[in-house]
Amino acid sequence: SLQGYESFMMKEIRESWGAVRDTIVGLMNDMEKLGKAVKAMDKARRILVVAAGTSYHAGLIFASRLMRTGKTVIPVIASEYENVKAGGEDVVLVISQSGETMDSLLAMKSFKNSGSFVVSLTNTLGNSISYYSDIALHTRAGPEIGVAATKTFTSQVGALLLISSLMIGENLDYLKEAESTVSSSFSKSIGYAEKIGVDVSKKQSLYYLGKGLGVPMAMEGALKIKEIAYIHAEAYPAGESKHGPIALVEKDFPVIFVNTGEHVDELRNNLKEMQSRKARVYVVSAGSELRSDQEVTEIMIDINDARLAPLALAPPLQLIAYYAAKERGLNPDRPRNLAKTVTVR
Ligand code: M6R
């Protein structure tokens, strides 16, 4: 039940820090299973990360972290699996909140048939994807009722930070702050996110721009606002602006920069380019400030470790979409044309 909350989406965003904590603790309690999954992926010629929608964005964060170390990781949008040929030396990591997404299930079955070992990361027990996988890992976000994936996404990100850190051989201590990072991000950002959400609710279209891991986070922010507020949004790496998209930026065109604290100077130049076209610029930052003048609304989340940035950025991006939907009089829990679990191709 709603237990006094105005919507499941808000209730579930508020459950996200506990969900991240339970997910990380839960995975670490079964180190034997987790170790097997890590070993399989370590040895693999390539890791194919297969997922749809929000789960795909979580997968991109995992892929980027490993590709930076030289590992070959191929993110595969589940419905496009036919474009990738896998074999026995490859490991497939399939990520799905529900464990029942037909595109993801068909993709994993096809890769399994061609001999790949399959590791799954799902949020429910006894689902089809975990049933067909060789190793079934779980996030522990609890049931998610809102159609928009919120706490399950943040939990996937937490799980994938842990798994990638194990693969890279990083010390895991930073993950002790995963829970407090998400909860303090929520409290810090809610007021600003409401202001930004209300502002952009009047617009028909906006950009979400990022760099590095800010790109998948920007993609997730854009998906959320399309899904529940019906505002057209496009996300792309900020450096691409000059290669085309900046052409349609005119006075008051809204642009939300998603800043993970990486390559801040470059991102700031991109921001200035947008300002010089008179765009309406907003920033969501984790780790270091981006804006160079007080005119720009910036949500600034402090983090104690740069790797926590994706966790810190999740609440404000979800809240911006939430408040944009609310301002438009929409029910964020029940977006039109969408089902919580997509069991058709
Ligand atoms: O259950 P899954 O994680 O496999 O679902 C994949 C997508 O359908 C899902 O993430 C969808 O994009 C969300 N509703 C977005 O909020």
mmCIF file of C-alpha atoms in Angstrom, residues 90-295:
data_model
loop_
_atom_site.group_PDB
_atom_site.id
_atom_site.type_symbol
_atom_site.label_atom_id
_atom_site.label_comp_id
_atom_site.label_asym_id
_atom_site.label_seq_id
_atom_site.Cartn_x
_atom_site.Cartn_y
_atom_site.Cartn_z
ATOM 1 C CA ASP A 90 32.100 -14.952 -24.006
ATOM 2 C CA VAL A 91 30.142 -14.333 -20.827
ATOM 3 C CA VAL A 92 26.737 -12.683 -20.963
ATOM 4 C CA LEU A 93 25.608 -10.504 -18.073
ATOM 5 C CA VAL A 94 21.867 -10.014 -18.377
ATOM 6 C CA ILE A 95 20.345 -7.303 -16.195
ATOM 7 C CA SER A 96 16.610 -7.126 -15.611
ATOM 8 C CA GLN A 97 14.628 -5.833 -12.678
ATOM 9 C CA SER A 98 11.640 -8.096 -13.355
ATOM 10 C CA GLY A 99 13.549 -11.030 -14.785
ATOM 11 C CA GLU A 100 10.670 -11.414 -17.242
ATOM 12 C CA THR A 101 11.437 -8.900 -20.009
ATOM 13 C CA MET A 102 10.873 -10.845 -23.228
ATOM 14 C CA ASP A 103 13.583 -9.051 -25.218
ATOM 15 C CA SER A 104 16.175 -9.806 -22.540
ATOM 16 C CA LEU A 105 15.011 -13.395 -22.120
ATOM 17 C CA LEU A 106 15.172 -14.119 -25.856
ATOM 18 C CA ALA A 107 18.579 -12.490 -26.136
ATOM 19 C CA MET A 108 20.036 -14.503 -23.281
ATOM 20 C CA LYS A 109 18.578 -17.760 -24.582
ATOM 21 C CA SER A 110 20.078 -17.116 -27.980
ATOM 22 C CA PHE A 111 23.530 -16.344 -26.529
ATOM 23 C CA LYS A 112 23.291 -19.382 -24.275
ATOM 24 C CA ASN A 113 22.485 -21.550 -27.289
ATOM 25 C CA SER A 114 25.655 -20.351 -28.952
ATOM 26 C CA GLY A 115 27.637 -21.528 -25.942
ATOM 27 C CA SER A 116 28.038 -18.419 -23.785
ATOM 28 C CA PHE A 117 27.976 -18.637 -20.006
ATOM 29 C CA VAL A 118 25.187 -16.468 -18.569
ATOM 30 C CA VAL A 119 25.197 -14.473 -15.343
ATOM 31 C CA SER A 120 21.947 -12.700 -14.456
ATOM 32 C CA LEU A 121 21.150 -9.807 -12.143
ATOM 33 C CA THR A 122 17.441 -9.583 -11.342
ATOM 34 C CA ASN A 123 15.346 -8.185 -8.500
ATOM 35 C CA THR A 124 12.827 -10.960 -7.944
ATOM 36 C CA LEU A 125 13.237 -14.595 -7.004
ATOM 37 C CA GLY A 126 12.091 -17.410 -9.254
ATOM 38 C CA ASN A 127 11.887 -15.368 -12.449
ATOM 39 C CA SER A 128 12.504 -16.742 -15.949
ATOM 40 C CA ILE A 129 15.823 -14.984 -16.559
ATOM 41 C CA SER A 130 17.391 -16.264 -13.347
ATOM 42 C CA TYR A 131 15.993 -19.724 -14.119
ATOM 43 C CA TYR A 132 17.789 -19.907 -17.464
ATOM 44 C CA SER A 133 21.074 -18.363 -16.283
ATOM 45 C CA ASP A 134 24.159 -20.238 -15.080
ATOM 46 C CA ILE A 135 24.625 -17.934 -12.100
ATOM 47 C CA ALA A 136 21.691 -15.916 -10.767
ATOM 48 C CA LEU A 137 22.584 -12.827 -8.766
ATOM 49 C CA HIS A 138 19.969 -10.568 -7.196
ATOM 50 C CA THR A 139 19.446 -6.992 -6.230
ATOM 51 C CA ARG A 140 17.385 -6.647 -3.065
ATOM 52 C CA ALA A 141 15.258 -3.593 -3.700
ATOM 53 C CA GLY A 142 11.994 -5.302 -2.729
ATOM 54 C CA PRO A 143 8.879 -5.078 -4.915
ATOM 55 C CA GLU A 144 8.635 -2.025 -7.149
ATOM 56 C CA ILE A 145 5.088 -0.993 -8.054
ATOM 57 C CA GLY A 146 5.673 2.278 -9.939
ATOM 58 C CA VAL A 147 6.188 1.685 -13.651
ATOM 59 C CA ALA A 148 9.277 3.894 -13.581
ATOM 60 C CA ALA A 149 12.280 1.969 -12.324
ATOM 61 C CA THR A 150 13.743 3.956 -9.419
ATOM 62 C CA LYS A 151 15.028 2.019 -6.418
ATOM 63 C CA THR A 152 15.700 -0.991 -8.627
ATOM 64 C CA PHE A 153 17.962 1.125 -10.855
ATOM 65 C CA THR A 154 19.898 2.539 -7.902
ATOM 66 C CA SER A 155 20.261 -1.007 -6.556
ATOM 67 C CA GLN A 156 21.512 -2.288 -9.905
ATOM 68 C CA VAL A 157 24.088 0.493 -9.934
ATOM 69 C CA GLY A 158 25.174 -0.440 -6.401
ATOM 70 C CA ALA A 159 25.444 -4.119 -7.351
ATOM 71 C CA LEU A 160 27.383 -3.334 -10.513
ATOM 72 C CA LEU A 161 29.802 -1.026 -8.699
ATOM 73 C CA LEU A 162 30.510 -3.911 -6.329
ATOM 74 C CA ILE A 163 30.931 -6.479 -9.110
ATOM 75 C CA SER A 164 33.128 -4.234 -11.230
ATOM 76 C CA SER A 165 35.257 -3.286 -8.207
ATOM 77 C CA LEU A 166 35.830 -6.981 -7.495
ATOM 78 C CA MET A 167 36.873 -7.485 -11.096
ATOM 79 C CA ILE A 168 39.211 -4.515 -11.107
ATOM 80 C CA GLY A 169 40.642 -5.539 -7.750
ATOM 81 C CA GLU A 170 39.589 -2.334 -5.999
ATOM 82 C CA ASN A 171 39.238 -1.968 -2.257
ATOM 83 C CA LEU A 172 35.526 -2.155 -1.412
ATOM 84 C CA ASP A 173 35.544 0.249 1.535
ATOM 85 C CA TYR A 174 34.044 3.088 -0.487
ATOM 86 C CA LEU A 175 30.819 1.096 -0.824
ATOM 87 C CA LYS A 176 30.191 1.459 2.915
ATOM 88 C CA GLU A 177 29.048 4.953 1.991
ATOM 89 C CA ALA A 178 26.652 3.863 -0.719
ATOM 90 C CA GLU A 179 23.590 4.104 1.514
ATOM 91 C CA SER A 180 24.426 7.486 3.051
ATOM 92 C CA THR A 181 25.388 8.859 -0.362
ATOM 93 C CA VAL A 182 21.960 8.069 -1.799
ATOM 94 C CA SER A 183 20.024 9.261 1.259
ATOM 95 C CA SER A 184 21.909 12.526 1.612
ATOM 96 C CA SER A 185 21.608 13.098 -2.118
ATOM 97 C CA PHE A 186 17.842 12.732 -1.787
ATOM 98 C CA SER A 187 17.551 15.279 1.036
ATOM 99 C CA LYS A 188 19.976 17.666 -0.574
ATOM 100 C CA SER A 189 18.346 17.590 -4.000
ATOM 101 C CA ILE A 190 14.605 17.360 -3.436
ATOM 102 C CA GLY A 191 13.987 21.106 -3.193
ATOM 103 C CA TYR A 192 16.090 22.015 -6.229
ATOM 104 C CA ALA A 193 14.753 19.072 -8.211
ATOM 105 C CA GLU A 194 11.219 20.315 -7.649
ATOM 106 C CA LYS A 195 12.180 23.751 -8.931
ATOM 107 C CA ILE A 196 13.869 22.307 -12.032
ATOM 108 C CA GLY A 197 11.018 19.843 -12.622
ATOM 109 C CA VAL A 198 8.406 22.603 -12.432
ATOM 110 C CA ASP A 199 10.497 24.792 -14.753
ATOM 111 C CA VAL A 200 10.965 22.168 -17.457
ATOM 112 C CA SER A 201 7.358 20.956 -17.188
ATOM 113 C CA LYS A 202 6.425 23.937 -19.368
ATOM 114 C CA LYS A 203 8.784 22.865 -22.139
ATOM 115 C CA GLN A 204 8.276 20.482 -25.013
ATOM 116 C CA SER A 205 11.811 19.301 -25.360
ATOM 117 C CA LEU A 206 15.143 19.279 -23.561
ATOM 118 C CA TYR A 207 18.671 17.927 -23.615
ATOM 119 C CA TYR A 208 20.492 15.953 -20.931
ATOM 120 C CA LEU A 209 24.246 16.161 -21.449
ATOM 121 C CA GLY A 210 27.034 14.358 -19.670
ATOM 122 C CA LYS A 211 30.550 13.109 -19.941
ATOM 123 C CA GLY A 212 31.960 9.731 -18.910
ATOM 124 C CA LEU A 213 29.586 7.955 -16.568
ATOM 125 C CA GLY A 214 27.445 11.079 -16.776
ATOM 126 C CA VAL A 215 26.333 9.895 -20.222
ATOM 127 C CA PRO A 216 24.388 6.818 -19.055
ATOM 128 C CA MET A 217 23.060 8.867 -16.140
ATOM 129 C CA ALA A 218 21.909 11.546 -18.604
ATOM 130 C CA MET A 219 20.248 8.803 -20.669
ATOM 131 C CA GLU A 220 18.444 7.592 -17.584
ATOM 132 C CA GLY A 221 17.306 11.123 -16.671
ATOM 133 C CA ALA A 222 15.961 11.590 -20.200
ATOM 134 C CA LEU A 223 14.155 8.247 -20.188
ATOM 135 C CA LYS A 224 12.474 9.064 -16.870
ATOM 136 C CA ILE A 225 11.137 12.437 -18.008
ATOM 137 C CA LYS A 226 9.852 10.995 -21.309
ATOM 138 C CA GLU A 227 8.249 8.073 -19.554
ATOM 139 C CA ILE A 228 6.332 9.840 -16.808
ATOM 140 C CA ALA A 229 6.141 13.534 -17.794
ATOM 141 C CA TYR A 230 5.773 13.028 -21.575
ATOM 142 C CA ILE A 231 8.424 15.634 -22.312
ATOM 143 C CA HIS A 232 10.678 14.913 -25.235
ATOM 144 C CA ALA A 233 14.238 14.552 -24.027
ATOM 145 C CA GLU A 234 17.448 13.584 -25.695
ATOM 146 C CA ALA A 235 20.641 12.571 -23.953
ATOM 147 C CA TYR A 236 24.048 12.525 -25.565
ATOM 148 C CA PRO A 237 27.719 13.062 -24.675
ATOM 149 C CA ALA A 238 28.207 16.811 -24.200
ATOM 150 C CA GLY A 239 31.126 16.921 -26.613
ATOM 151 C CA GLU A 240 28.789 15.951 -29.444
ATOM 152 C CA SER A 241 26.886 19.262 -29.302
ATOM 153 C CA LYS A 242 29.181 20.899 -31.821
ATOM 154 C CA HIS A 243 28.683 18.002 -34.227
ATOM 155 C CA GLY A 244 25.039 18.829 -34.817
ATOM 156 C CA PRO A 245 22.596 19.035 -31.905
ATOM 157 C CA ILE A 246 23.530 22.588 -30.826
ATOM 158 C CA ALA A 247 21.902 23.809 -34.044
ATOM 159 C CA LEU A 248 18.455 23.634 -32.494
ATOM 160 C CA VAL A 249 19.379 25.378 -29.254
ATOM 161 C CA GLU A 250 17.738 28.778 -29.031
ATOM 162 C CA LYS A 251 16.773 31.166 -26.246
ATOM 163 C CA ASP A 252 15.426 29.327 -23.175
ATOM 164 C CA PHE A 253 15.914 25.850 -24.620
ATOM 165 C CA PRO A 254 16.412 23.715 -21.472
ATOM 166 C CA VAL A 255 19.666 21.819 -21.078
ATOM 167 C CA ILE A 256 20.434 19.715 -17.994
ATOM 168 C CA PHE A 257 24.121 18.943 -17.487
ATOM 169 C CA VAL A 258 24.892 15.758 -15.572
ATOM 170 C CA ASN A 259 28.289 16.114 -13.944
ATOM 171 C CA THR A 260 30.095 13.195 -12.331
ATOM 172 C CA GLY A 261 33.132 15.301 -11.521
ATOM 173 C CA GLU A 262 35.184 13.809 -14.372
ATOM 174 C CA HIS A 263 36.687 16.154 -16.991
ATOM 175 C CA VAL A 264 34.924 19.114 -15.418
ATOM 176 C CA ASP A 265 36.784 21.756 -17.438
ATOM 177 C CA GLU A 266 35.684 20.278 -20.712
ATOM 178 C CA LEU A 267 32.112 19.927 -19.542
ATOM 179 C CA ARG A 268 32.177 23.535 -18.334
ATOM 180 C CA ASN A 269 33.179 24.646 -21.824
ATOM 181 C CA ASN A 270 30.198 22.743 -23.208
ATOM 182 C CA LEU A 271 28.014 24.513 -20.670
ATOM 183 C CA LYS A 272 29.352 27.901 -21.745
ATOM 184 C CA GLU A 273 28.624 27.076 -25.388
ATOM 185 C CA MET A 274 25.034 26.398 -24.411
ATOM 186 C CA GLN A 275 24.857 29.631 -22.415
ATOM 187 C CA SER A 276 26.166 31.602 -25.355
ATOM 188 C CA ARG A 277 23.136 30.310 -27.332
ATOM 189 C CA LYS A 278 20.976 31.567 -24.435
ATOM 190 C CA ALA A 279 19.944 28.070 -23.430
ATOM 191 C CA ARG A 280 18.314 27.650 -20.012
ATOM 192 C CA VAL A 281 21.035 25.653 -18.264
ATOM 193 C CA TYR A 282 20.627 23.448 -15.181
ATOM 194 C CA VAL A 283 23.269 21.270 -13.567
ATOM 195 C CA VAL A 284 23.158 18.117 -11.476
ATOM 196 C CA SER A 285 26.618 17.564 -9.988
ATOM 197 C CA ALA A 286 28.284 14.982 -7.815
ATOM 198 C CA GLY A 287 31.778 15.624 -6.523
ATOM 199 C CA SER A 288 32.597 19.025 -7.913
ATOM 200 C CA GLU A 289 30.790 22.160 -8.941
ATOM 201 C CA LEU A 290 30.351 22.895 -12.618
ATOM 202 C CA ARG A 291 28.731 26.299 -12.944
ATOM 203 C CA SER A 292 30.804 29.410 -13.227
ATOM 204 C CA ASP A 293 28.025 31.874 -12.435
ATOM 205 C CA GLN A 294 25.227 32.017 -9.906
ATOM 206 C CA GLU A 295 22.591 32.364 -12.630
#
